[in-house]
C-alpha positions as a Markdown table, in Angstrom:
| # | Residue | x | y | z |
|---|---|---|---|---|
| 1 | Met | 18.1 | -12.9 | -7.9 |
| 2 | Pro | 17.4 | -9.2 | -6.6 |
| 3 | Leu | 14.2 | -8.5 | -6.1 |
| 4 | Gly | 14.1 | -5.5 | -8.3 |
| 5 | Arg | 15.3 | -2.9 | -9.7 |
| 6 | Arg | 13.8 | 0.7 | -10.8 |
| 7 | Val | 13.1 | 1.3 | -14.8 |
| 8 | Ser | 11.3 | 4.8 | -15.8 |
| 9 | Ser | 11.5 | 5.9 | -11.7 |
| 10 | Leu | 9.4 | 2.7 | -10.4 |
| 11 | Met | 10.4 | -0.4 | -8.4 |
| 12 | Val | 9.5 | -3.5 | -11.0 |
| 13 | Leu | 9.9 | -7.4 | -10.1 |
| 14 | Glu | 13.3 | -8.2 | -12.1 |
| 15 | Ser | 11.2 | -11.7 | -13.8 |
| 16 | Gln | 7.9 | -9.9 | -14.1 |
| 17 | Ile | 8.3 | -6.4 | -16.4 |
| 18 | Val | 5.4 | -5.5 | -17.6 |
| 19 | Cys | 3.3 | -2.9 | -18.0 |
| 20 | Gln | 3.3 | 0.3 | -15.2 |
| 21 | Arg | -0.8 | 0.3 | -15.1 |
| 22 | Thr | 0.2 | -4.2 | -14.2 |
| 23 | Arg | 2.5 | -3.6 | -12.2 |
| 24 | Ser | 1.7 | -0.7 | -10.3 |
| 25 | Gly | -1.6 | 1.1 | -10.0 |
| 26 | Met | -3.5 | 3.9 | -11.8 |
| 27 | Met | -2.2 | 6.3 | -9.2 |
| 28 | Ala | 1.4 | 5.3 | -9.3 |
| 29 | Glu | 0.9 | 5.7 | -13.5 |
| 30 | Asp | -1.0 | 8.9 | -13.5 |
| 31 | Gln | 2.4 | 10.1 | -11.5 |
| 32 | Ser | 4.0 | 9.8 | -15.3 |
| 33 | Tyr | 1.8 | 12.9 | -16.3 |
| 34 | Pro | 2.3 | 15.8 | -14.5 |
| 35 | Ala | 6.1 | 14.5 | -14.8 |
| 36 | Ser | 6.2 | 14.9 | -18.1 |
| 37 | Arg | 4.6 | 18.2 | -17.5 |
| 38 | Leu | 6.6 | 19.9 | -14.6 |
| 39 | Gly | 9.5 | 18.6 | -15.5 |
| 40 | Pro | 11.8 | 18.9 | -12.2 |
| 41 | Cys | 8.7 | 20.5 | -9.8 |
| 42 | Ala | 6.3 | 17.4 | -10.6 |
| 43 | Pro | 6.5 | 15.2 | -7.2 |
| 44 | Arg | 9.6 | 12.7 | -6.8 |
| 45 | Ser | 8.1 | 9.3 | -7.0 |
| 46 | Ala | 8.5 | 5.4 | -6.9 |
| 47 | Val | 6.6 | 2.1 | -6.4 |
| 48 | Val | 6.7 | -0.9 | -4.3 |
| 49 | Pro | 4.9 | -2.6 | -6.7 |
| 50 | Phe | 2.3 | -5.7 | -6.8 |
| 51 | Gly | 3.8 | -9.0 | -5.8 |
| 52 | Val | 5.9 | -7.2 | -3.8 |
| 53 | Phe | 4.3 | -8.1 | -0.7 |
| 54 | Glu | 4.2 | -11.8 | -2.2 |
| 55 | Lys | 7.6 | -12.3 | -2.4 |
| 56 | Val | 8.6 | -11.1 | 1.0 |
| 57 | Met | 6.3 | -13.0 | 2.9 |
| 58 | Ser | 7.2 | -16.4 | 0.7 |
| 59 | His | 11.0 | -15.3 | 1.5 |
| 60 | Ala | 12.5 | -19.0 | 4.2 |
| 61 | Asp | 13.3 | -15.4 | 6.8 |
| 62 | Asn | 9.0 | -15.0 | 6.8 |
| 63 | Lys | 8.5 | -19.2 | 7.1 |
| 64 | Gly | 7.2 | -19.4 | 10.2 |
| 65 | Val | 4.7 | -15.6 | 9.8 |
| 66 | Ala | 3.9 | -17.3 | 6.0 |
| 67 | Asp | 2.3 | -20.3 | 7.6 |
| 68 | Glu | 0.6 | -18.4 | 10.5 |
| 69 | Tyr | -0.9 | -15.8 | 8.1 |
| 70 | Lys | -1.9 | -19.2 | 5.6 |
| 71 | Arg | -3.8 | -20.3 | 8.7 |
| 72 | Leu | -5.6 | -16.7 | 9.7 |
| 73 | Val | -7.2 | -16.2 | 5.2 |
| 74 | Asp | -7.6 | -20.7 | 5.0 |
| 75 | Lys | -9.1 | -21.5 | 8.7 |
| 76 | Glu | -9.1 | -19.4 | 11.6 |
| 77 | Leu | -11.4 | -16.4 | 9.4 |
| 78 | His | -13.5 | -18.0 | 7.2 |
| 79 | Ala | -14.6 | -20.2 | 10.1 |
| 80 | Ala | -15.0 | -17.3 | 12.5 |
| 81 | Gly | -18.3 | -15.7 | 12.9 |
| 82 | Asp | -17.4 | -12.1 | 13.8 |
| 83 | Pro | -13.9 | -11.7 | 11.7 |
| 84 | Leu | -12.8 | -8.2 | 13.0 |
| 85 | Lys | -10.3 | -10.2 | 16.0 |
| 86 | Val | -9.1 | -12.3 | 12.8 |
| 87 | Leu | -8.5 | -8.6 | 10.8 |
| 88 | Glu | -6.5 | -7.7 | 14.0 |
| 89 | Lys | -4.6 | -10.8 | 13.9 |
| 90 | Leu | -3.6 | -10.7 | 10.3 |
| 91 | Lys | -2.5 | -6.9 | 10.1 |
| 92 | Arg | -0.3 | -8.0 | 13.2 |
| 93 | Cys | 1.1 | -10.7 | 11.8 |
| 94 | Ile | 2.4 | -8.8 | 8.6 |
| 95 | Lys | 3.7 | -6.6 | 10.7 |
| 96 | Asp | 5.9 | -9.5 | 11.7 |
| 97 | Leu | 7.6 | -9.4 | 8.7 |
| 98 | Lys | 10.9 | -9.7 | 7.8 |
| 99 | Ala | 12.5 | -7.3 | 5.0 |
| 100 | Pro | 15.4 | -9.6 | 2.6 |
| 101 | Ser | 18.4 | -7.9 | 2.1 |
| 102 | Asp | 17.5 | -7.8 | -1.3 |
| 103 | Met | 14.8 | -6.7 | -1.0 |
| 104 | Val | 15.8 | -3.7 | 1.8 |
| 105 | Ala | 19.1 | -3.0 | -1.0 |
| 106 | Ala | 16.0 | -2.6 | -4.2 |
| 107 | Val | 14.3 | -0.8 | -2.2 |
| 108 | Lys | 16.4 | 2.0 | -1.4 |
| 109 | Gln | 18.1 | 2.3 | -4.3 |
| 110 | Ala | 15.2 | 3.2 | -5.8 |
| 111 | Leu | 14.1 | 5.5 | -3.3 |
| 112 | Val | 18.5 | 7.3 | -4.6 |
| 113 | Asp | 17.6 | 7.1 | -8.2 |
| 114 | Ser | 14.0 | 8.9 | -8.0 |
| 115 | Asp | 15.7 | 11.8 | -5.3 |
| 116 | Ile | 13.7 | 10.8 | -2.8 |
| 117 | Ile | 16.2 | 10.3 | -0.3 |
| 118 | Gln | 20.4 | 10.8 | -0.5 |
| 119 | Pro | 22.8 | 8.0 | -0.3 |
| 120 | Gly | 23.0 | 6.8 | 3.2 |
| 121 | Gln | 19.6 | 8.0 | 4.4 |
| 122 | Leu | 16.8 | 5.5 | 5.1 |
| 123 | Glu | 19.0 | 3.4 | 7.7 |
| 124 | Gly | 19.4 | 1.9 | 11.2 |
| 125 | Gly | 15.6 | 2.9 | 12.4 |
| 126 | Asp | 14.9 | 5.2 | 9.9 |
| 127 | Trp | 14.7 | 1.7 | 7.5 |
| 128 | Asp | 13.0 | 0.2 | 10.8 |
| 129 | Asp | 10.2 | 3.0 | 10.5 |
| 130 | Ala | 10.0 | 3.0 | 6.4 |
| 131 | Phe | 9.4 | -0.9 | 6.5 |
| 132 | Leu | 7.2 | -0.3 | 8.9 |
| 133 | Ala | 4.7 | 1.9 | 7.3 |
| 134 | Leu | 5.2 | -0.3 | 4.3 |
| 135 | Lys | 4.1 | -3.1 | 5.7 |
| 136 | Gly | 1.5 | -0.8 | 7.4 |
| 137 | Val | -0.4 | -0.4 | 3.9 |
| 138 | Trp | 0.0 | -4.3 | 3.0 |
| 139 | Ala | -1.7 | -4.9 | 6.3 |
| 140 | Ser | -4.2 | -2.2 | 5.3 |
| 141 | Lys | -5.8 | -5.0 | 2.7 |
| 142 | Trp | -7.2 | -6.5 | 6.0 |
| 143 | Asn | -8.8 | -3.1 | 7.4 |
| 144 | Asp | -13.1 | -4.2 | 8.4 |
| 145 | Arg | -14.1 | -1.5 | 5.6 |
| 146 | Ala | -11.8 | -2.7 | 2.9 |
| 147 | Tyr | -12.5 | -7.1 | 3.9 |
| 148 | Tyr | -16.9 | -5.9 | 3.9 |
| 149 | Ser | -16.5 | -4.1 | 0.7 |
| 150 | Cys | -14.5 | -7.0 | -1.4 |
| 151 | Lys | -17.1 | -9.4 | 0.9 |
| 152 | Lys | -19.8 | -7.5 | -1.3 |
| 153 | Ala | -18.2 | -7.3 | -4.3 |
| 154 | Asn | -17.6 | -11.3 | -3.8 |
| 155 | Ile | -13.8 | -10.9 | -3.9 |
| 156 | Gly | -11.7 | -12.7 | -2.1 |
| 157 | Val | -9.5 | -10.6 | 0.5 |
| 158 | Glu | -7.0 | -12.8 | 0.2 |
| 159 | Phe | -6.5 | -12.0 | -3.4 |
| 160 | Val | -6.1 | -8.2 | -3.6 |
| 161 | Gln | -2.5 | -7.1 | -3.8 |
| 162 | Met | -1.5 | -3.9 | -2.5 |
| 163 | Ala | 1.2 | -1.7 | -4.4 |
| 164 | Val | 2.1 | 1.5 | -3.0 |
| 165 | Leu | 3.0 | 4.7 | -3.9 |
| 166 | Val | 6.0 | 6.7 | -2.6 |
| 167 | Gln | 6.2 | 10.2 | -2.0 |
| 168 | Arg | 7.8 | 13.1 | 0.2 |
| 169 | Leu | 5.5 | 14.0 | 3.6 |
| 170 | Val | 3.9 | 17.3 | 2.8 |
| 171 | Glu | 4.0 | 18.5 | 6.2 |
| 172 | Ala | 0.0 | 20.1 | 5.4 |
| 173 | Glu | -2.5 | 21.4 | 7.7 |
| 174 | Tyr | -6.0 | 19.6 | 5.5 |
| 175 | Ala | -6.0 | 16.5 | 3.6 |
| 176 | Phe | -9.1 | 15.8 | 0.6 |
| 177 | Val | -10.0 | 13.4 | -1.1 |
| 178 | Ile | -11.9 | 14.3 | -4.1 |
| 179 | His | -14.0 | 11.6 | -6.3 |
| 180 | Thr | -14.8 | 13.1 | -9.0 |
| 181 | Val | -18.2 | 10.4 | -9.0 |
| 182 | Asn | -20.7 | 10.4 | -6.4 |
| 183 | Pro | -19.2 | 7.1 | -4.4 |
| 184 | Ser | -22.8 | 6.1 | -2.6 |
| 185 | Asn | -24.4 | 6.3 | -5.9 |
| 186 | Asp | -22.2 | 6.3 | -9.5 |
| 187 | Asp | -23.7 | 10.1 | -9.7 |
| 188 | Lys | -20.8 | 11.2 | -12.6 |
| 189 | Asp | -22.5 | 14.7 | -11.6 |
| 190 | Tyr | -21.3 | 15.3 | -8.5 |
| 191 | Met | -18.2 | 16.2 | -6.6 |
| 192 | Tyr | -18.1 | 14.5 | -3.7 |
| 193 | Ala | -15.0 | 16.0 | -1.8 |
| 194 | Glu | -13.7 | 15.1 | 2.2 |
| 195 | Val | -11.4 | 17.5 | 3.6 |
| 196 | Val | -9.3 | 16.4 | 7.3 |
| 197 | Val | -7.5 | 17.9 | 9.9 |
| 198 | Gly | -3.8 | 16.6 | 9.8 |
| 199 | Leu | -2.1 | 14.9 | 7.0 |
| 200 | Gly | -4.9 | 12.1 | 6.6 |
| 201 | Glu | -4.5 | 9.0 | 8.0 |
| 202 | Thr | -8.2 | 10.3 | 9.6 |
| 203 | Arg | -10.3 | 10.0 | 6.3 |
| 204 | Pro | -10.1 | 5.9 | 5.5 |
| 205 | Gly | -9.6 | 5.0 | 8.9 |
| 206 | Lys | -12.7 | 5.0 | 11.9 |
| 207 | Asp | -11.4 | 8.3 | 13.6 |
| 208 | Arg | -14.0 | 10.9 | 12.7 |
| 209 | Lys | -13.3 | 13.7 | 14.4 |
| 210 | Ser | -11.1 | 15.2 | 12.6 |
| 211 | Val | -13.7 | 15.5 | 9.1 |
| 212 | Val | -14.2 | 18.8 | 8.4 |
């Protein structure tokens, strides 16, 4: 059975086609609003939805990675006095995943159908780079900031699922995030914005040197 197929610009699990918000998250669902209003001017987008990471991890080609991942989560992480080293091991473990051939075909077809790439693109090293970036997003749930936020909320990070919104990159000089509710005190009358130089990688990361 194919790992996924495209439905309304989304790549969803073949056996689990449910509502867009459930399978792909609010950010991906929100892309349908500008698309309906702006037509061809709307950003082209596709989604690798919730559950694909778990499907890839459970593939026979990744059994060794899956066993190590489970050991790190079930034993080493819970026993660690300082979890930061274990978090790094978990991220490295995810980056060792191999892409099943049906998943590769499904992702490429979804990107072609969404006009993000042309047929025949994303081959060889280009695919390797793209899959490494995808795994980087999956691995980001084990960032220290995400780990401690989940721990504070009594949520096991191992139960967090990641959906990935895919769009063409804009080579921007600045990137920003605007919170319509102040994230530090939940004040709905206070708008909070962060602006960084470059494409935005520094905003969620540890390097704050580029924050404007």
